[in-house]
PDB file of C-alpha atoms in Angstrom:
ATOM      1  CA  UNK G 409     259.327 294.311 192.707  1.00 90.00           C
ATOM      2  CA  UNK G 410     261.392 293.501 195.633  1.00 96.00           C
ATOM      3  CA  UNK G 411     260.146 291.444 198.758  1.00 96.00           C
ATOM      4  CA  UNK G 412     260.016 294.713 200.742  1.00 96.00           C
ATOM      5  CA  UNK G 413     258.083 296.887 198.237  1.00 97.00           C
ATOM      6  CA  UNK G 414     255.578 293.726 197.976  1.00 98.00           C
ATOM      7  CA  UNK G 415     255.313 293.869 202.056  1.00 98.00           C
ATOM      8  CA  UNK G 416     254.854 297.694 201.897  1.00 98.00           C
ATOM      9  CA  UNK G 417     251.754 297.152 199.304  1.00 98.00           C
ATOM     10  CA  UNK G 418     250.594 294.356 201.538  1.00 98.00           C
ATOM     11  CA  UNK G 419     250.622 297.561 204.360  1.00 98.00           C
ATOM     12  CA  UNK G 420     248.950 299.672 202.205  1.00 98.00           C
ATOM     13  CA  UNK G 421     246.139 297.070 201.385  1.00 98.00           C
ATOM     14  CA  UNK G 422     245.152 296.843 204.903  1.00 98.00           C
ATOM     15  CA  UNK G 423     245.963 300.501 206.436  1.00 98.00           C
ATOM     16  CA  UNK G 424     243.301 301.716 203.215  1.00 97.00           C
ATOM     17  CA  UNK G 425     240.502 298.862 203.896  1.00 96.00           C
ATOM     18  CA  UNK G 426     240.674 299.555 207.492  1.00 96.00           C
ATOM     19  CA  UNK G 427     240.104 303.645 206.651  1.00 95.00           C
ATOM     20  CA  UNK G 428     237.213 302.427 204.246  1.00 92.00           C
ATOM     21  CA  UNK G 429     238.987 303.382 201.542  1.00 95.00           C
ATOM     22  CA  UNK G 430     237.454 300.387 199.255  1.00 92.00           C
ATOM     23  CA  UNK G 431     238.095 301.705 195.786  1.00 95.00           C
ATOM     24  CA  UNK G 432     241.917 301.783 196.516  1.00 97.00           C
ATOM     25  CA  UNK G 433     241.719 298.503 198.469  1.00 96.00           C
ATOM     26  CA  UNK G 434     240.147 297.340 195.263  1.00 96.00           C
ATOM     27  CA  UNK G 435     242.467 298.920 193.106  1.00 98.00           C
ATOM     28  CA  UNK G 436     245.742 296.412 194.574  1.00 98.00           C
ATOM     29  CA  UNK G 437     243.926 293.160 193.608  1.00 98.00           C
ATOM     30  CA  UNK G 438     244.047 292.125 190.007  1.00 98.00           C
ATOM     31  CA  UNK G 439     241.016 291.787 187.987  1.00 98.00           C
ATOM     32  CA  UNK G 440     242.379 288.104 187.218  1.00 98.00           C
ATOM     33  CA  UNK G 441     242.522 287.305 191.264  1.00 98.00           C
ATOM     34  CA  UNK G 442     242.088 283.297 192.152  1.00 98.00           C
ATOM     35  CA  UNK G 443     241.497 283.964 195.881  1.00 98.00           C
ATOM     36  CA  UNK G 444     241.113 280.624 197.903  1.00 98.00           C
ATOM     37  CA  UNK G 445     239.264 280.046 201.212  1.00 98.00           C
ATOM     38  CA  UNK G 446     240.358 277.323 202.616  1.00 97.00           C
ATOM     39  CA  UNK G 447     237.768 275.204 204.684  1.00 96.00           C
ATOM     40  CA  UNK G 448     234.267 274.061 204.855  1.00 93.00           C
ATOM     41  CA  UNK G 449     232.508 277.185 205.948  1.00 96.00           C
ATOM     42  CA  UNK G 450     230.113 278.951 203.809  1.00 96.00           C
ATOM     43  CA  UNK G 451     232.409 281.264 202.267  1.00 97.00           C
ATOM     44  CA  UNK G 452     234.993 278.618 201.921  1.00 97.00           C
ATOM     45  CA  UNK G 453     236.325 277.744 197.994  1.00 98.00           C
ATOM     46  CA  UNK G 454     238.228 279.515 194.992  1.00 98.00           C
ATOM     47  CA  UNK G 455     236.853 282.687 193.278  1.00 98.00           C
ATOM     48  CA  UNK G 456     238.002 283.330 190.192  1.00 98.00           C
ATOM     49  CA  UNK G 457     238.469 286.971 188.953  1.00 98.00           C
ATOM     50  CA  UNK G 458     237.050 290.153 190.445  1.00 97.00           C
ATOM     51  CA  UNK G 459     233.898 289.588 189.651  1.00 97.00           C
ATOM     52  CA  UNK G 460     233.249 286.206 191.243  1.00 98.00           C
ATOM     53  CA  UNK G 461     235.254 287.460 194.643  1.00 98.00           C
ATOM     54  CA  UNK G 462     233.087 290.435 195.223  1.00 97.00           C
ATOM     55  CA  UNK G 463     229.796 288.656 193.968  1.00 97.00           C
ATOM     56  CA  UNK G 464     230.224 285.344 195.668  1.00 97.00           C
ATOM     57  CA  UNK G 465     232.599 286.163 198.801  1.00 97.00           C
ATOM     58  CA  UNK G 466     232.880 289.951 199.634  1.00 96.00           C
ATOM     59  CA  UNK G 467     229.048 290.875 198.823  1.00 96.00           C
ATOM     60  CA  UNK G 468     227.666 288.323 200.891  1.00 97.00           C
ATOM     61  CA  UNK G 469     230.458 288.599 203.902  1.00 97.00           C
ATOM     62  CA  UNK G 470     230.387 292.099 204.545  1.00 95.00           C
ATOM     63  CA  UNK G 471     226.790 292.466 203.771  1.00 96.00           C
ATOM     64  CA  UNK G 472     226.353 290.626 207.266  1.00 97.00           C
ATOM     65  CA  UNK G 473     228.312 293.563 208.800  1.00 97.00           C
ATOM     66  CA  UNK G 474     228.388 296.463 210.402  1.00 96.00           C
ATOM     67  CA  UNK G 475     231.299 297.968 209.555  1.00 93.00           C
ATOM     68  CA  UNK G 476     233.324 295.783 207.666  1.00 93.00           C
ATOM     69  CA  UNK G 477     236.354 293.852 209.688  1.00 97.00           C
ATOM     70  CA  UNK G 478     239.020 296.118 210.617  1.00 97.00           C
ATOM     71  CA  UNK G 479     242.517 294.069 210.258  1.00 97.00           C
ATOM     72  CA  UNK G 480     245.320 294.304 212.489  1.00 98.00           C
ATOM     73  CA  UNK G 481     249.269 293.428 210.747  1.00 98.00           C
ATOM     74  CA  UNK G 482     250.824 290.853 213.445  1.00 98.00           C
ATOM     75  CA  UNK G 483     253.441 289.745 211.066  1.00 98.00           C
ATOM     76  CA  UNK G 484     254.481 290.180 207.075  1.00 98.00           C
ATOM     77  CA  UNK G 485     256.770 287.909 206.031  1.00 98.00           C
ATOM     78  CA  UNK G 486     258.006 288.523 202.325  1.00 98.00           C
ATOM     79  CA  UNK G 487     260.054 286.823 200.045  1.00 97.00           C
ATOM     80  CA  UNK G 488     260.575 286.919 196.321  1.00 96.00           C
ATOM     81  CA  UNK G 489     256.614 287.789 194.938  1.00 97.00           C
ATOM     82  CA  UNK G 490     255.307 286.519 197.889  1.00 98.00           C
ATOM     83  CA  UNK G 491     253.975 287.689 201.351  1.00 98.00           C
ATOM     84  CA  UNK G 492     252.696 285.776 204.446  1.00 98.00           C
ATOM     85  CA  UNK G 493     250.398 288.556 206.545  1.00 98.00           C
ATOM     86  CA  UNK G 494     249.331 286.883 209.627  1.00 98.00           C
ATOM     87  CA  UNK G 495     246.410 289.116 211.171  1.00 98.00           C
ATOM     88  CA  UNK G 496     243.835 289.516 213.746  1.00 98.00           C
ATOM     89  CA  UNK G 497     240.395 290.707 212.635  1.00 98.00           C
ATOM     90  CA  UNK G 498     237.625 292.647 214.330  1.00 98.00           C
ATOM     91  CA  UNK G 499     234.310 293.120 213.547  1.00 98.00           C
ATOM     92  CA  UNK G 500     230.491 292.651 214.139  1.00 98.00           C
ATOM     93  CA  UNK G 501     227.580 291.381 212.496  1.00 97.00           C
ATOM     94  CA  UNK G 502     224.092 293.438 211.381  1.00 97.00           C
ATOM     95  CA  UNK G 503     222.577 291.320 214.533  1.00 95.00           C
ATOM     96  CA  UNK G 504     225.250 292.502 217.113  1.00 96.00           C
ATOM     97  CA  UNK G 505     227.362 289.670 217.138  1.00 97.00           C
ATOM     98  CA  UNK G 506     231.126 289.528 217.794  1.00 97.00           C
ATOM     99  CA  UNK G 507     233.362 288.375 215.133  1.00 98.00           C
ATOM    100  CA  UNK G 508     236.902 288.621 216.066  1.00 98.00           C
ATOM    101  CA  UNK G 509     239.224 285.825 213.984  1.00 98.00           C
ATOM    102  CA  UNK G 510     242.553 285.318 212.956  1.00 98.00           C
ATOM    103  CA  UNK G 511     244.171 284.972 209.608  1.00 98.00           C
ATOM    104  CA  UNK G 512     247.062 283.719 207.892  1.00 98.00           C
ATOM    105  CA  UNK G 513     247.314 285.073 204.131  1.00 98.00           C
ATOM    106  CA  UNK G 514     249.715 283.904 201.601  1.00 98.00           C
ATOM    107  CA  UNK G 515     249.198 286.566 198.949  1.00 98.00           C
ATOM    108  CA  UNK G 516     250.963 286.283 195.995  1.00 98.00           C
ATOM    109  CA  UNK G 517     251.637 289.804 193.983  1.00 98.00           C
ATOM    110  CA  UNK G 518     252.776 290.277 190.189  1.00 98.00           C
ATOM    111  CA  UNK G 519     253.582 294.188 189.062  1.00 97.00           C
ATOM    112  CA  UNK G 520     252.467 295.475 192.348  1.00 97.00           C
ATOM    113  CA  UNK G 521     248.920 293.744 192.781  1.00 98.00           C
ATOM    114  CA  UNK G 522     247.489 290.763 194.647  1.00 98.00           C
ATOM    115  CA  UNK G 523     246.866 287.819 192.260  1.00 98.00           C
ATOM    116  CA  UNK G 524     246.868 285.166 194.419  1.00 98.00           C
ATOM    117  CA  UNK G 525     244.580 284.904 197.765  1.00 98.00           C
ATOM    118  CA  UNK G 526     245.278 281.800 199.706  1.00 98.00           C
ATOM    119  CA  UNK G 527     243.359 282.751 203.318  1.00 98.00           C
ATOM    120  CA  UNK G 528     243.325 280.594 206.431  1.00 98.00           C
ATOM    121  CA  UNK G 529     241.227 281.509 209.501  1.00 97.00           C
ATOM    122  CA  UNK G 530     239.258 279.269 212.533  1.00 97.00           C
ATOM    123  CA  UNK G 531     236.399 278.391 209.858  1.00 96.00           C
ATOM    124  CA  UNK G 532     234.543 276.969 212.882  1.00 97.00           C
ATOM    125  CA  UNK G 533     234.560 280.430 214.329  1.00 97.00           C
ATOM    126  CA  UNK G 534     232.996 281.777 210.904  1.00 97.00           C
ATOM    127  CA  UNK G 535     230.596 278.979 210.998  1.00 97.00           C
ATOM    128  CA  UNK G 536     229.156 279.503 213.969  1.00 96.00           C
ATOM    129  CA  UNK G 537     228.857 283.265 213.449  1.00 97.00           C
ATOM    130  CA  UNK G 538     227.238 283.306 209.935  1.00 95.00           C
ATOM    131  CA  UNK G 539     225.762 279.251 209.831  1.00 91.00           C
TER     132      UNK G 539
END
């Protein structure tokens, strides 16, 4: 696929997620995803697979929210199989507490799906919102 068709899935991952649209949000990350957190916050390390992400990093995230974070595109940045999304996220927790952060993701995609997460954010924001 070209760089743009990989930015316009990129799009399409976030406009669907933010309608709540999770089976189709589901449906452009592989089954074989290595998605990396980087940091030292609780959610921070490398899942491996569908299975791990949503048991180990999506379960326990957005179980701590209301709504799920809704995901504004600052930038995409594509090139070859790869796109850089940098993003601002809103959201708030079960107790009523603000979680706002921003993100840089270097998502890698093969045949039209995401199969390689690497996620930045303020992990001392994400710390001091979930311990």
């Amino acid at each position: 696929m070209t760089a743009a068709e990989n930015k316009r899935i990129v799009e399409q991952f976030f406009e669907v997620s933010n309608q709540g649209d999770m089976h189709t949000s589901m449906s452009i990350i592989s089954n074989d995803i290595v998605w990396k957190e980087i940091g030292t916050s609780i959610f921070s390390g490398t899942y491996h697979g569908m299975d791990e992400l949503q048991e180990k990093l999506l379960g326990p995230l957005f179980g701590q929210l209301k709504q799920g974070i809704r995901m504004e595109i600052d930038r995409l940045i594509a090139e070859e199989d790869h796109v850089v999304a940098l993003t601002s996220g809103f959201a708030e927790t079960l107790h009523g507490k603000t979680y706002n952060n921003t993100y840089c993701w270097v998502i890698k995609l093969h045949d039209g799906k995401f199969v390689e997460v690497i996620e930045y954010m303020d992990t001392e924001l994400v710390t001091s919102v979930f311990g």
